[in-house]
PDB file of C-alpha atoms (C1' of nucleotides) in Angstrom:
ATOM      1  CA  MET Y   1      24.611 -32.661 -34.232  1.00  0.00           C
ATOM      2  CA  PRO Y   2      27.704 -31.588 -34.060  1.00  0.00           C
ATOM      3  CA  GLU Y   3      29.452 -31.500 -30.788  1.00  0.00           C
ATOM      4  CA  LEU Y   4      33.391 -30.649 -29.883  1.00  0.00           C
ATOM      5  CA  PRO Y   5      34.926 -34.127 -32.132  1.00  0.00           C
ATOM      6  CA  GLU Y   6      33.076 -32.798 -34.991  1.00  0.00           C
ATOM      7  CA  VAL Y   7      33.870 -29.061 -34.469  1.00  0.00           C
ATOM      8  CA  GLU Y   8      37.408 -30.682 -33.983  1.00  0.00           C
ATOM      9  CA  THR Y   9      37.441 -32.204 -37.507  1.00  0.00           C
ATOM     10  CA  VAL Y  10      36.106 -29.325 -38.891  1.00  0.00           C
ATOM     11  CA  ARG Y  11      38.889 -27.457 -37.833  1.00  0.00           C
ATOM     12  CA  ARG Y  12      41.723 -29.399 -38.428  1.00  0.00           C
ATOM     13  CA  THR Y  13      40.225 -30.506 -42.315  1.00  0.00           C
ATOM     14  CA  LEU Y  14      39.462 -27.045 -42.641  1.00  0.00           C
ATOM     15  CA  GLY Y  15      43.224 -25.323 -41.160  1.00  0.00           C
ATOM     16  CA  PRO Y  16      45.439 -26.335 -44.119  1.00  0.00           C
ATOM     17  CA  LEU Y  17      42.892 -25.333 -46.729  1.00  0.00           C
ATOM     18  CA  ILE Y  18      42.071 -21.926 -45.951  1.00  0.00           C
ATOM     19  CA  THR Y  19      44.791 -20.676 -43.464  1.00  0.00           C
ATOM     20  CA  GLY Y  20      46.995 -18.087 -45.590  1.00  0.00           C
ATOM     21  CA  ARG Y  21      44.655 -17.110 -47.813  1.00  0.00           C
ATOM     22  CA  SER Y  22      42.755 -13.729 -47.944  1.00  0.00           C
ATOM     23  CA  ILE Y  23      38.799 -12.780 -48.232  1.00  0.00           C
ATOM     24  CA  ALA Y  24      37.645 -11.469 -51.145  1.00  0.00           C
ATOM     25  CA  GLY Y  25      34.263 -12.014 -50.769  1.00  0.00           C
ATOM     26  CA  PHE Y  26      31.047 -12.547 -48.958  1.00  0.00           C
ATOM     27  CA  VAL Y  27      27.944 -13.200 -49.830  1.00  0.00           C
ATOM     28  CA  LEU Y  28      24.957 -13.730 -47.268  1.00  0.00           C
ATOM     29  CA  CYS Y  29      21.616 -15.874 -48.334  1.00  0.00           C
ATOM     30  CA  TRP Y  30      19.660 -15.956 -44.786  1.00  0.00           C
ATOM     31  CA  ASP Y  31      19.848 -12.374 -43.189  1.00  0.00           C
ATOM     32  CA  ARG Y  32      20.006 -14.076 -39.842  1.00  0.00           C
ATOM     33  CA  THR Y  33      22.865 -16.391 -39.949  1.00  0.00           C
ATOM     34  CA  VAL Y  34      25.145 -13.614 -39.032  1.00  0.00           C
ATOM     35  CA  ALA Y  35      24.731 -12.325 -35.530  1.00  0.00           C
ATOM     36  CA  ARG Y  36      24.266  -8.487 -34.782  1.00  0.00           C
ATOM     37  CA  MET Y  37      25.051  -6.629 -37.784  1.00  0.00           C
ATOM     38  CA  ASP Y  38      23.761  -7.319 -41.773  1.00  0.00           C
ATOM     39  CA  GLY Y  39      26.224  -9.251 -44.714  1.00  0.00           C
ATOM     40  CA  ASN Y  40      27.325  -5.617 -46.275  1.00  0.00           C
ATOM     41  CA  SER Y  41      28.654  -4.363 -42.539  1.00  0.00           C
ATOM     42  CA  PHE Y  42      30.508  -8.136 -41.983  1.00  0.00           C
ATOM     43  CA  LEU Y  43      31.712  -7.337 -45.462  1.00  0.00           C
ATOM     44  CA  ASP Y  44      33.543  -4.328 -44.256  1.00  0.00           C
ATOM     45  CA  LEU Y  45      35.068  -5.811 -41.295  1.00  0.00           C
ATOM     46  CA  ILE Y  46      36.554  -9.062 -43.006  1.00  0.00           C
ATOM     47  CA  ILE Y  47      37.642  -7.788 -46.702  1.00  0.00           C
ATOM     48  CA  ASP Y  48      41.284  -8.301 -47.361  1.00  0.00           C
ATOM     49  CA  ARG Y  49      41.827  -9.330 -43.769  1.00  0.00           C
ATOM     50  CA  THR Y  50      44.243 -13.058 -44.155  1.00  0.00           C
ATOM     51  CA  ILE Y  51      42.953 -16.038 -42.355  1.00  0.00           C
ATOM     52  CA  VAL Y  52      45.998 -16.412 -40.471  1.00  0.00           C
ATOM     53  CA  ASP Y  53      44.797 -19.659 -38.404  1.00  0.00           C
ATOM     54  CA  VAL Y  54      41.833 -21.802 -37.398  1.00  0.00           C
ATOM     55  CA  ASN Y  55      41.043 -22.791 -33.780  1.00  0.00           C
ATOM     56  CA  ARG Y  56      37.947 -23.561 -31.581  1.00  0.00           C
ATOM     57  CA  ARG Y  57      36.393 -23.210 -28.601  1.00  0.00           C
ATOM     58  CA  GLY Y  58      33.837 -25.479 -27.115  1.00  0.00           C
ATOM     59  CA  LYS Y  59      31.432 -25.870 -30.123  1.00  0.00           C
ATOM     60  CA  LEU Y  60      32.824 -22.772 -31.946  1.00  0.00           C
ATOM     61  CA  VAL Y  61      35.239 -22.685 -34.946  1.00  0.00           C
ATOM     62  CA  ILE Y  62      37.411 -19.549 -34.501  1.00  0.00           C
ATOM     63  CA  LEU Y  63      38.926 -18.233 -37.831  1.00  0.00           C
ATOM     64  CA  GLU Y  64      41.566 -16.010 -36.573  1.00  0.00           C
ATOM     65  CA  LEU Y  65      41.916 -12.555 -39.122  1.00  0.00           C
ATOM     66  CA  SER Y  66      45.785 -10.840 -39.599  1.00  0.00           C
ATOM     67  CA  ASP Y  67      44.229  -7.949 -38.360  1.00  0.00           C
ATOM     68  CA  GLY Y  68      43.560  -9.443 -34.638  1.00  0.00           C
ATOM     69  CA  ALA Y  69      39.927 -10.005 -34.965  1.00  0.00           C
ATOM     70  CA  ARG Y  70      37.939 -13.076 -34.876  1.00  0.00           C
ATOM     71  CA  VAL Y  71      35.044 -14.684 -37.016  1.00  0.00           C
ATOM     72  CA  SER Y  72      33.175 -17.435 -34.830  1.00  0.00           C
ATOM     73  CA  VAL Y  73      31.185 -19.889 -36.301  1.00  0.00           C
ATOM     74  CA  HIS Y  74      28.481 -21.956 -34.208  1.00  0.00           C
ATOM     75  CA  LEU Y  75      27.439 -24.777 -36.287  1.00  0.00           C
ATOM     76  CA  ARG Y  76      24.266 -25.656 -34.139  1.00  0.00           C
ATOM     77  CA  MET Y  77      21.983 -28.430 -34.820  1.00  0.00           C
ATOM     78  CA  THR Y  78      22.716 -28.434 -38.644  1.00  0.00           C
ATOM     79  CA  GLY Y  79      25.258 -25.967 -39.989  1.00  0.00           C
ATOM     80  CA  GLU Y  80      27.921 -27.362 -42.267  1.00  0.00           C
ATOM     81  CA  LEU Y  81      31.477 -25.408 -43.305  1.00  0.00           C
ATOM     82  CA  PHE Y  82      32.969 -26.824 -46.465  1.00  0.00           C
ATOM     83  CA  ALA Y  83      36.243 -25.191 -47.883  1.00  0.00           C
ATOM     84  CA  LEU Y  84      35.594 -25.489 -51.712  1.00  0.00           C
ATOM     85  CA  PRO Y  85      38.650 -25.946 -54.305  1.00  0.00           C
ATOM     86  CA  ALA Y  86      38.395 -23.070 -56.946  1.00  0.00           C
ATOM     87  CA  ASP Y  87      37.023 -25.720 -59.653  1.00  0.00           C
ATOM     88  CA  ARG Y  88      34.168 -26.546 -57.182  1.00  0.00           C
ATOM     89  CA  GLN Y  89      32.102 -23.713 -56.191  1.00  0.00           C
ATOM     90  CA  ARG Y  90      28.923 -25.433 -55.207  1.00  0.00           C
ATOM     91  CA  VAL Y  91      27.776 -28.787 -53.575  1.00  0.00           C
ATOM     92  CA  PRO Y  92      25.001 -29.709 -55.557  1.00  0.00           C
ATOM     93  CA  ASP Y  93      22.685 -31.532 -52.929  1.00  0.00           C
ATOM     94  CA  ARG Y  94      23.144 -29.016 -50.614  1.00  0.00           C
ATOM     95  CA  GLU Y  95      22.909 -25.930 -52.889  1.00  0.00           C
ATOM     96  CA  ARG Y  96      19.139 -24.887 -51.388  1.00  0.00           C
ATOM     97  CA  TYR Y  97      20.806 -24.504 -47.807  1.00  0.00           C
ATOM     98  CA  LEU Y  98      23.381 -21.916 -48.364  1.00  0.00           C
ATOM     99  CA  ARG Y  99      23.404 -19.320 -46.406  1.00  0.00           C
ATOM    100  CA  ALA Y 100      26.675 -17.683 -46.741  1.00  0.00           C
ATOM    101  CA  LEU Y 101      29.763 -17.682 -48.249  1.00  0.00           C
ATOM    102  CA  PHE Y 102      33.013 -16.609 -47.822  1.00  0.00           C
ATOM    103  CA  SER Y 103      35.301 -16.021 -51.221  1.00  0.00           C
ATOM    104  CA  PHE Y 104      38.956 -15.690 -51.246  1.00  0.00           C
ATOM    105  CA  ASP Y 105      41.624 -14.013 -53.375  1.00  0.00           C
ATOM    106  CA  ASP Y 106      43.111 -17.353 -54.877  1.00  0.00           C
ATOM    107  CA  GLY Y 107      38.986 -18.613 -56.212  1.00  0.00           C
ATOM    108  CA  SER Y 108      38.517 -20.865 -53.489  1.00  0.00           C
ATOM    109  CA  SER Y 109      35.840 -20.157 -50.866  1.00  0.00           C
ATOM    110  CA  LEU Y 110      34.664 -21.340 -47.800  1.00  0.00           C
ATOM    111  CA  ALA Y 111      30.365 -22.280 -47.797  1.00  0.00           C
ATOM    112  CA  PHE Y 112      28.547 -22.199 -44.632  1.00  0.00           C
ATOM    113  CA  TYR Y 113      25.582 -24.607 -45.315  1.00  0.00           C
ATOM    114  CA  ASP Y 114      22.720 -24.908 -42.693  1.00  0.00           C
ATOM    115  CA  VAL Y 115      19.517 -26.712 -42.859  1.00  0.00           C
ATOM    116  CA  ARG Y 116      17.332 -25.351 -39.846  1.00  0.00           C
ATOM    117  CA  LYS Y 117      19.008 -21.947 -39.755  1.00  0.00           C
ATOM    118  CA  PHE Y 118      20.092 -22.093 -36.153  1.00  0.00           C
ATOM    119  CA  GLY Y 119      24.008 -21.621 -36.985  1.00  0.00           C
ATOM    120  CA  ARG Y 120      25.431 -18.268 -36.262  1.00  0.00           C
ATOM    121  CA  ILE Y 121      28.715 -16.353 -37.969  1.00  0.00           C
ATOM    122  CA  CYS Y 122      29.947 -13.847 -35.677  1.00  0.00           C
ATOM    123  CA  TYR Y 123      32.160 -11.202 -35.973  1.00  0.00           C
ATOM    124  CA  LEU Y 124      34.660 -10.780 -32.762  1.00  0.00           C
ATOM    125  CA  THR Y 125      37.256  -7.850 -31.574  1.00  0.00           C
ATOM    126  CA  PRO Y 126      39.303  -8.616 -29.149  1.00  0.00           C
ATOM    127  CA  GLY Y 127      37.336  -7.554 -26.374  1.00  0.00           C
ATOM    128  CA  ASP Y 128      33.882  -9.645 -27.679  1.00  0.00           C
ATOM    129  CA  TYR Y 129      36.564 -12.605 -28.150  1.00  0.00           C
ATOM    130  CA  GLU Y 130      37.336 -12.467 -24.356  1.00  0.00           C
ATOM    131  CA  ASP Y 131      33.509 -12.246 -23.715  1.00  0.00           C
ATOM    132  CA  VAL Y 132      33.093 -15.254 -25.552  1.00  0.00           C
ATOM    133  CA  ASP Y 133      35.851 -16.919 -24.274  1.00  0.00           C
ATOM    134  CA  ARG Y 134      34.637 -16.209 -19.995  1.00  0.00           C
ATOM    135  CA  ALA Y 135      31.050 -17.660 -21.102  1.00  0.00           C
ATOM    136  CA  LEU Y 136      32.633 -20.899 -21.872  1.00  0.00           C
ATOM    137  CA  GLY Y 137      33.868 -23.330 -19.265  1.00  0.00           C
ATOM    138  CA  VAL Y 138      37.023 -25.277 -19.082  1.00  0.00           C
ATOM    139  CA  GLU Y 139      38.190 -27.425 -22.478  1.00  0.00           C
ATOM    140  CA  PRO Y 140      37.394 -30.947 -21.513  1.00  0.00           C
ATOM    141  CA  LEU Y 141      40.839 -32.047 -23.717  1.00  0.00           C
ATOM    142  CA  SER Y 142      42.871 -29.531 -21.985  1.00  0.00           C
ATOM    143  CA  ALA Y 143      45.291 -30.118 -19.271  1.00  0.00           C
ATOM    144  CA  ALA Y 144      43.054 -28.384 -17.330  1.00  0.00           C
ATOM    145  CA  PHE Y 145      40.934 -30.433 -17.111  1.00  0.00           C
ATOM    146  CA  SER Y 146      41.971 -33.084 -14.330  1.00  0.00           C
ATOM    147  CA  VAL Y 147      40.097 -35.149 -12.180  1.00  0.00           C
ATOM    148  CA  ASP Y 148      40.342 -32.764  -9.501  1.00  0.00           C
ATOM    149  CA  CYS Y 149      39.005 -29.899 -11.903  1.00  0.00           C
ATOM    150  CA  LEU Y 150      36.130 -32.036 -12.510  1.00  0.00           C
ATOM    151  CA  HIS Y 151      35.272 -33.223  -8.864  1.00  0.00           C
ATOM    152  CA  SER Y 152      35.676 -29.735  -7.594  1.00  0.00           C
ATOM    153  CA  ILE Y 153      32.686 -29.029 -10.897  1.00  0.00           C
ATOM    154  CA  LEU Y 154      30.180 -31.190  -9.263  1.00  0.00           C
ATOM    155  CA  SER Y 155      30.859 -31.150  -5.396  1.00  0.00           C
ATOM    156  CA  SER Y 156      30.093 -27.546  -5.532  1.00  0.00           C
ATOM    157  CA  ARG Y 157      26.726 -27.882  -7.010  1.00  0.00           C
ATOM    158  CA  SER Y 158      23.436 -29.088  -6.528  1.00  0.00           C
ATOM    159  CA  ARG Y 159      22.130 -29.586 -10.402  1.00  0.00           C
ATOM    160  CA  ALA Y 160      21.427 -33.210 -11.916  1.00  0.00           C
ATOM    161  CA  ILE Y 161      24.615 -34.555 -14.025  1.00  0.00           C
ATOM    162  CA  LYS Y 162      23.238 -34.322 -17.263  1.00  0.00           C
ATOM    163  CA  PRO Y 163      22.264 -30.377 -17.616  1.00  0.00           C
ATOM    164  CA  LEU Y 164      25.335 -30.341 -15.653  1.00  0.00           C
ATOM    165  CA  LEU Y 165      27.649 -31.562 -18.009  1.00  0.00           C
ATOM    166  CA  LEU Y 166      25.862 -29.832 -20.776  1.00  0.00           C
ATOM    167  CA  ASP Y 167      26.439 -26.207 -19.426  1.00  0.00           C
ATOM    168  CA  GLN Y 168      29.030 -25.072 -22.075  1.00  0.00           C
ATOM    169  CA  ILE Y 169      29.442 -22.812 -19.318  1.00  0.00           C
ATOM    170  CA  VAL Y 170      30.706 -25.103 -16.991  1.00  0.00           C
ATOM    171  CA  ILE Y 171      32.537 -27.768 -19.276  1.00  0.00           C
ATOM    172  CA  ALA Y 172      32.739 -26.352 -22.965  1.00  0.00           C
ATOM    173  CA  GLY Y 173      31.923 -28.605 -26.058  1.00  0.00           C
ATOM    174  CA  LEU Y 174      29.732 -31.640 -24.784  1.00  0.00           C
ATOM    175  CA  GLY Y 175      26.352 -31.927 -25.884  1.00  0.00           C
ATOM    176  CA  ASN Y 176      23.471 -34.095 -25.910  1.00  0.00           C
ATOM    177  CA  ILE Y 177      25.381 -37.291 -27.698  1.00  0.00           C
ATOM    178  CA  TYR Y 178      28.802 -37.459 -25.582  1.00  0.00           C
ATOM    179  CA  VAL Y 179      27.126 -36.507 -22.388  1.00  0.00           C
ATOM    180  CA  ASP Y 180      24.587 -39.906 -22.677  1.00  0.00           C
ATOM    181  CA  GLU Y 181      27.751 -41.622 -23.726  1.00  0.00           C
ATOM    182  CA  ALA Y 182      30.102 -40.597 -21.021  1.00  0.00           C
ATOM    183  CA  LEU Y 183      27.160 -41.187 -18.412  1.00  0.00           C
ATOM    184  CA  PHE Y 184      26.726 -44.780 -19.695  1.00  0.00           C
ATOM    185  CA  ALA Y 185      30.417 -45.830 -19.405  1.00  0.00           C
ATOM    186  CA  ALA Y 186      31.163 -44.234 -16.051  1.00  0.00           C
ATOM    187  CA  GLY Y 187      27.665 -45.665 -14.447  1.00  0.00           C
ATOM    188  CA  ILE Y 188      26.308 -42.626 -13.425  1.00  0.00           C
ATOM    189  CA  HIS Y 189      22.566 -42.103 -13.640  1.00  0.00           C
ATOM    190  CA  PRO Y 190      21.432 -38.404 -15.613  1.00  0.00           C
ATOM    191  CA  LEU Y 191      18.982 -37.598 -12.721  1.00  0.00           C
ATOM    192  CA  MET Y 192      21.775 -37.842 -10.076  1.00  0.00           C
ATOM    193  CA  ARG Y 193      22.452 -35.064  -8.309  1.00  0.00           C
ATOM    194  CA  ALA Y 194      26.172 -33.373  -9.426  1.00  0.00           C
ATOM    195  CA  HIS Y 195      27.419 -33.315  -5.194  1.00  0.00           C
ATOM    196  CA  ASP Y 196      26.099 -36.621  -4.555  1.00  0.00           C
ATOM    197  CA  ILE Y 197      28.939 -37.855  -7.307  1.00  0.00           C
ATOM    198  CA  SER Y 198      31.635 -39.637  -5.430  1.00  0.00           C
ATOM    199  CA  VAL Y 199      35.859 -38.993  -6.186  1.00  0.00           C
ATOM    200  CA  GLU Y 200      35.836 -42.813  -7.947  1.00  0.00           C
ATOM    201  CA  GLN Y 201      32.820 -41.556 -10.080  1.00  0.00           C
ATOM    202  CA  ALA Y 202      34.305 -38.592 -11.021  1.00  0.00           C
ATOM    203  CA  ARG Y 203      37.204 -40.319 -11.927  1.00  0.00           C
ATOM    204  CA  LEU Y 204      35.363 -42.697 -13.874  1.00  0.00           C
ATOM    205  CA  LEU Y 205      33.329 -39.790 -15.414  1.00  0.00           C
ATOM    206  CA  HIS Y 206      36.236 -37.954 -16.365  1.00  0.00           C
ATOM    207  CA  ARG Y 207      38.345 -40.939 -18.171  1.00  0.00           C
ATOM    208  CA  ALA Y 208      35.198 -41.313 -20.231  1.00  0.00           C
ATOM    209  CA  ILE Y 209      35.119 -37.864 -21.250  1.00  0.00           C
ATOM    210  CA  VAL Y 210      38.617 -37.773 -22.255  1.00  0.00           C
ATOM    211  CA  GLU Y 211      38.745 -41.016 -23.892  1.00  0.00           C
ATOM    212  CA  ILE Y 212      35.184 -40.904 -25.554  1.00  0.00           C
ATOM    213  CA  LEU Y 213      36.198 -37.168 -27.224  1.00  0.00           C
ATOM    214  CA  SER Y 214      39.569 -38.631 -28.349  1.00  0.00           C
ATOM    215  CA  ALA Y 215      38.639 -41.637 -29.765  1.00  0.00           C
ATOM    216  CA  SER Y 216      35.635 -40.061 -31.502  1.00  0.00           C
ATOM    217  CA  ILE Y 217      37.912 -37.502 -33.025  1.00  0.00           C
ATOM    218  CA  ASP Y 218      40.199 -40.034 -34.200  1.00  0.00           C
ATOM    219  CA  ARG Y 219      37.285 -41.028 -36.162  1.00  0.00           C
ATOM    220  CA  ARG Y 220      36.629 -37.865 -37.418  1.00  0.00           C
ATOM    221  CA  GLY Y 221      33.147 -37.602 -35.283  1.00  0.00           C
ATOM    222  CA  THR Y 222      29.919 -39.034 -35.362  1.00  0.00           C
ATOM    223  CA  THR Y 223      27.817 -38.726 -38.635  1.00  0.00           C
ATOM    224  CA  LEU Y 224      24.126 -39.626 -37.998  1.00  0.00           C
ATOM    225  CA  ARG Y 225      22.430 -37.148 -40.622  1.00  0.00           C
ATOM    226  CA  ASP Y 226      23.655 -33.854 -41.182  1.00  0.00           C
ATOM    227  CA  TYR Y 227      27.432 -33.459 -40.206  1.00  0.00           C
ATOM    228  CA  ARG Y 228      29.519 -33.405 -42.481  1.00  0.00           C
ATOM    229  CA  GLY Y 229      33.499 -33.007 -41.796  1.00  0.00           C
ATOM    230  CA  GLY Y 230      34.842 -29.832 -43.946  1.00  0.00           C
ATOM    231  CA  VAL Y 231      35.286 -31.562 -46.978  1.00  0.00           C
ATOM    232  CA  GLY Y 232      32.102 -33.095 -47.183  1.00  0.00           C
ATOM    233  CA  GLU Y 233      33.039 -36.655 -45.683  1.00  0.00           C
ATOM    234  CA  PRO Y 234      30.867 -38.293 -42.859  1.00  0.00           C
ATOM    235  CA  GLY Y 235      32.429 -39.138 -40.172  1.00  0.00           C
ATOM    236  CA  GLN Y 236      32.670 -42.831 -38.266  1.00  0.00           C
ATOM    237  CA  ASN Y 237      32.318 -42.861 -34.836  1.00  0.00           C
ATOM    238  CA  GLN Y 238      28.535 -43.805 -35.108  1.00  0.00           C
ATOM    239  CA  SER Y 239      29.031 -47.423 -34.968  1.00  0.00           C
ATOM    240  CA  HIS Y 240      30.715 -46.911 -31.863  1.00  0.00           C
ATOM    241  CA  LEU Y 241      27.946 -45.488 -30.087  1.00  0.00           C
ATOM    242  CA  ARG Y 242      27.133 -47.545 -26.993  1.00  0.00           C
ATOM    243  CA  ILE Y 243      23.692 -46.244 -25.439  1.00  0.00           C
ATOM    244  CA  TYR Y 244      22.805 -42.780 -28.038  1.00  0.00           C
ATOM    245  CA  GLY Y 245      19.869 -43.824 -30.258  1.00  0.00           C
ATOM    246  CA  ILE Y 246      19.178 -46.779 -28.930  1.00  0.00           C
ATOM    247  CA  ARG Y 247      15.396 -47.268 -28.729  1.00  0.00           C
ATOM    248  CA  PRO Y 248      13.528 -47.541 -25.822  1.00  0.00           C
ATOM    249  CA  GLY Y 249      13.286 -51.223 -24.494  1.00  0.00           C
ATOM    250  CA  HIS Y 250      15.325 -52.150 -26.843  1.00  0.00           C
ATOM    251  CA  PRO Y 251      19.120 -54.256 -25.054  1.00  0.00           C
ATOM    252  CA  CYS Y 252      21.581 -52.442 -23.546  1.00  0.00           C
ATOM    253  CA  THR Y 253      24.983 -52.855 -25.642  1.00  0.00           C
ATOM    254  CA  SER Y 254      26.467 -54.088 -21.787  1.00  0.00           C
ATOM    255  CA  CYS Y 255      23.801 -56.050 -19.968  1.00  0.00           C
ATOM    256  CA  GLY Y 256      21.154 -57.017 -22.285  1.00  0.00           C
ATOM    257  CA  TYR Y 257      18.372 -54.985 -20.053  1.00  0.00           C
ATOM    258  CA  PRO Y 258      16.085 -52.733 -21.939  1.00  0.00           C
ATOM    259  CA  VAL Y 259      16.717 -48.908 -22.002  1.00  0.00           C
ATOM    260  CA  ALA Y 260      15.140 -46.283 -20.995  1.00  0.00           C
ATOM    261  CA  ARG Y 261      14.015 -42.804 -22.412  1.00  0.00           C
ATOM    262  CA  LEU Y 262      13.373 -39.716 -20.136  1.00  0.00           C
ATOM    263  CA  VAL Y 263      13.328 -36.458 -20.826  1.00  0.00           C
ATOM    264  CA  VAL Y 264      16.110 -34.409 -18.486  1.00  0.00           C
ATOM    265  CA  GLY Y 265      16.771 -30.428 -19.177  1.00  0.00           C
ATOM    266  CA  GLN Y 266      14.451 -30.647 -22.404  1.00  0.00           C
ATOM    267  CA  ARG Y 267      16.408 -32.909 -24.402  1.00  0.00           C
ATOM    268  CA  GLY Y 268      15.849 -36.825 -25.344  1.00  0.00           C
ATOM    269  CA  THR Y 269      18.214 -39.397 -22.757  1.00  0.00           C
ATOM    270  CA  VAL Y 270      18.699 -42.097 -23.140  1.00  0.00           C
ATOM    271  CA  TYR Y 271      20.467 -45.005 -20.763  1.00  0.00           C
ATOM    272  CA  CYS Y 272      20.520 -48.297 -18.813  1.00  0.00           C
ATOM    273  CA  PRO Y 273      18.354 -48.457 -15.611  1.00  0.00           C
ATOM    274  CA  ARG Y 274      20.728 -51.864 -14.770  1.00  0.00           C
ATOM    275  CA  CYS Y 275      24.364 -49.677 -15.884  1.00  0.00           C
ATOM    276  CA  GLN Y 276      23.208 -46.640 -14.451  1.00  0.00           C
ATOM    277  CA  LEU Y 277      21.731 -47.218 -10.938  1.00  0.00           C
ATOM    278  CA  ALA Y 278      22.779 -45.863  -7.682  1.00  0.00           C
ATOM    279  CA  PRO Y 279      26.506 -46.322  -7.090  1.00  0.00           C
ATOM    280  CA  GLU Y 280      26.453 -49.274  -5.079  1.00  0.00           C
ATOM    281  CA  TYR Y 281      24.570 -50.937  -8.105  1.00  0.00           C
ATOM    282  CA  ALA Y 282      26.345 -49.568 -11.221  1.00  0.00           C
ATOM    283  CA  LEU Y 283      28.802 -51.994 -13.108  1.00  0.00           C
ATOM    284  CA  SER Y 284      32.359 -51.029 -13.362  1.00  0.00           C
ATOM    285  CA  ILE Y 285      33.349 -49.211 -16.278  1.00  0.00           C
ATOM    286  CA  THR Y 286      33.606 -50.663 -19.733  1.00  0.00           C
ATOM    287  CA  ASP Y 287      36.371 -49.371 -22.118  1.00  0.00           C
ATOM    288  CA  PRO Y 288      35.118 -47.189 -24.394  1.00  0.00           C
ATOM    289  CA  ILE Y 289      37.585 -47.629 -27.007  1.00  0.00           C
ATOM    290  CA  ASN Y 290      38.197 -51.299 -26.750  1.00  0.00           C
ATOM    291  CA  GLY Y 291      35.189 -52.323 -25.263  1.00  0.00           C
ATOM    292  CA  SER Y 292      36.615 -54.548 -22.856  1.00  0.00           C
ATOM    293  CA  SER Y 293      36.058 -54.041 -19.014  1.00  0.00           C
ATOM    294  CA  SER Y 294      39.015 -52.788 -16.836  1.00  0.00           C
TER     295      SER Y 294
ATOM    296  C1'  DC T   1      20.855 -20.815  -8.298  1.00  0.00           C
ATOM    297  C1'  DA T   2      18.207 -23.899 -10.404  1.00  0.00           C
ATOM    298  C1'  DC T   3      14.383 -24.821 -12.972  1.00  0.00           C
ATOM    299  C1'  DT T   4      10.738 -24.518 -17.194  1.00  0.00           C
ATOM    300  C1'  DG T   5       9.397 -22.900 -21.364  1.00  0.00           C
ATOM    301  C1'  DA T   6       8.889 -20.520 -25.563  1.00  0.00           C
ATOM    302  C1'  DG T   7      11.137 -19.452 -29.508  1.00  0.00           C
ATOM    303  C1'  DC T   8      14.405 -19.913 -33.552  1.00  0.00           C
ATOM    304  C1'  DC T   9      13.426 -23.753 -38.134  1.00  0.00           C
ATOM    305  C1'  DT T  10      12.690 -27.570 -41.421  1.00  0.00           C
ATOM    306  C1'  DG T  11      13.824 -32.407 -42.169  1.00  0.00           C
ATOM    307  C1'  DC T  12      11.488 -36.677 -41.062  1.00  0.00           C
ATOM    308  C1'  DT T  13       8.800 -39.828 -39.011  1.00  0.00           C
ATOM    309  C1'  DA T  14       4.434 -42.009 -37.145  1.00  0.00           C
ATOM    310  C1'  DG T  15      -0.007 -42.207 -37.101  1.00  0.00           C
ATOM    311  C1'  DC T  16      -4.334 -41.846 -39.527  1.00  0.00           C
TER     312       DC T  16
ATOM    313  C1'  DT M   1      -0.300 -43.650 -51.024  1.00  0.00           C
ATOM    314  C1'  DG M   2      -1.105 -39.469 -49.376  1.00  0.00           C
ATOM    315  C1'  DC M   3      -1.667 -35.825 -45.518  1.00  0.00           C
ATOM    316  C1'  DT M   4      -0.856 -33.355 -41.164  1.00  0.00           C
ATOM    317  C1'  DA M   5       1.018 -32.918 -36.513  1.00  0.00           C
ATOM    318  C1'  DG M   6       4.611 -33.266 -33.808  1.00  0.00           C
ATOM    319  C1'  DC M   7       9.342 -34.377 -32.996  1.00  0.00           C
ATOM    320  C1'  DA M   8      14.273 -33.376 -33.316  1.00  0.00           C
ATOM    321  C1'  DG M   9      17.687 -30.309 -30.533  1.00  0.00           C
ATOM    322  C1'  DG M  10      21.602 -25.894 -28.940  1.00  0.00           C
ATOM    323  C1'  DC M  11      21.418 -21.802 -27.308  1.00  0.00           C
ATOM    324  C1'  DT M  12      19.158 -17.337 -25.467  1.00  0.00           C
ATOM    325  C1'  DC M  13      16.003 -14.657 -23.204  1.00  0.00           C
ATOM    326  C1'  DA M  14      12.080 -14.196 -19.396  1.00  0.00           C
ATOM    327  C1'  DG M  15       9.456 -15.223 -15.844  1.00  0.00           C
ATOM    328  C1'  DT M  16       9.219 -18.296 -11.530  1.00  0.00           C
TER     329       DT M  16
END
DNA sequence: CACTGAGCCTGCTAGC
DNA sequence: TGCTAGCAGGCTCAGT
């Protein structure tokens, strides 16, 4: 499922391919894919506008239009955005999942595929975008996301750490995979109360979040099943996951102890009962990139 | 504020 | 081998 590194990879891939293109057409294949309006109304608002930039906010891909409006695309679980050159108008094995298609003045196009139809495309006026931006928390790869910032977020809340990290209004862009990975790397139990996390643990967690997200972006994201990065190629981070995807009872990649599974905030959660115990028993952080202890 | 559960969806898979 | 029920999950909304 696309989280921050996957969406960032899509952004980086699409940017050079669609920036400067003028929108000449739009076809909506599944009505609910465009939020709040029908396909024709959406087309009227975007036709003849030029895409002047491709940005990201949390898990949203943001297409910046020449008139100051924006189009946001949320991939949710299975959404994919493919930039298609003029001579290649379809992705054959995905055609049945085509939900929307932007076509450009030079004959190229941008296809939105989505198996489960959870993904949403949204037209945003500048005022709408302010609302969207306000509903999203700090960007974890921005300068604003410091150890102090994270610690102050944690110290003021009593919720369990995992649902807190998944809450987009608190930190934008983390999803189930990277939260499990970051908590594992920091040696923090997913049910630990946020305000019980020490400054030192916050430091470990901060480092884990930043390094794990950055390393995954370097590998063009994690492809478990559906995700593809903007022109159809899979990511490479999946072989570097250290806890997510391990079956309960199978050995922890760090200590060999059988990993456990919980449901936290309605999401499957894998953790190591030995590495992610109470603070005084937690192992030191293992470097998520090099695998060496620090 | 925190939490729980339903609903949105379809492909995959475990179990029969 | 073939069928089916249940699972997977990001996000929103309603209710406690």
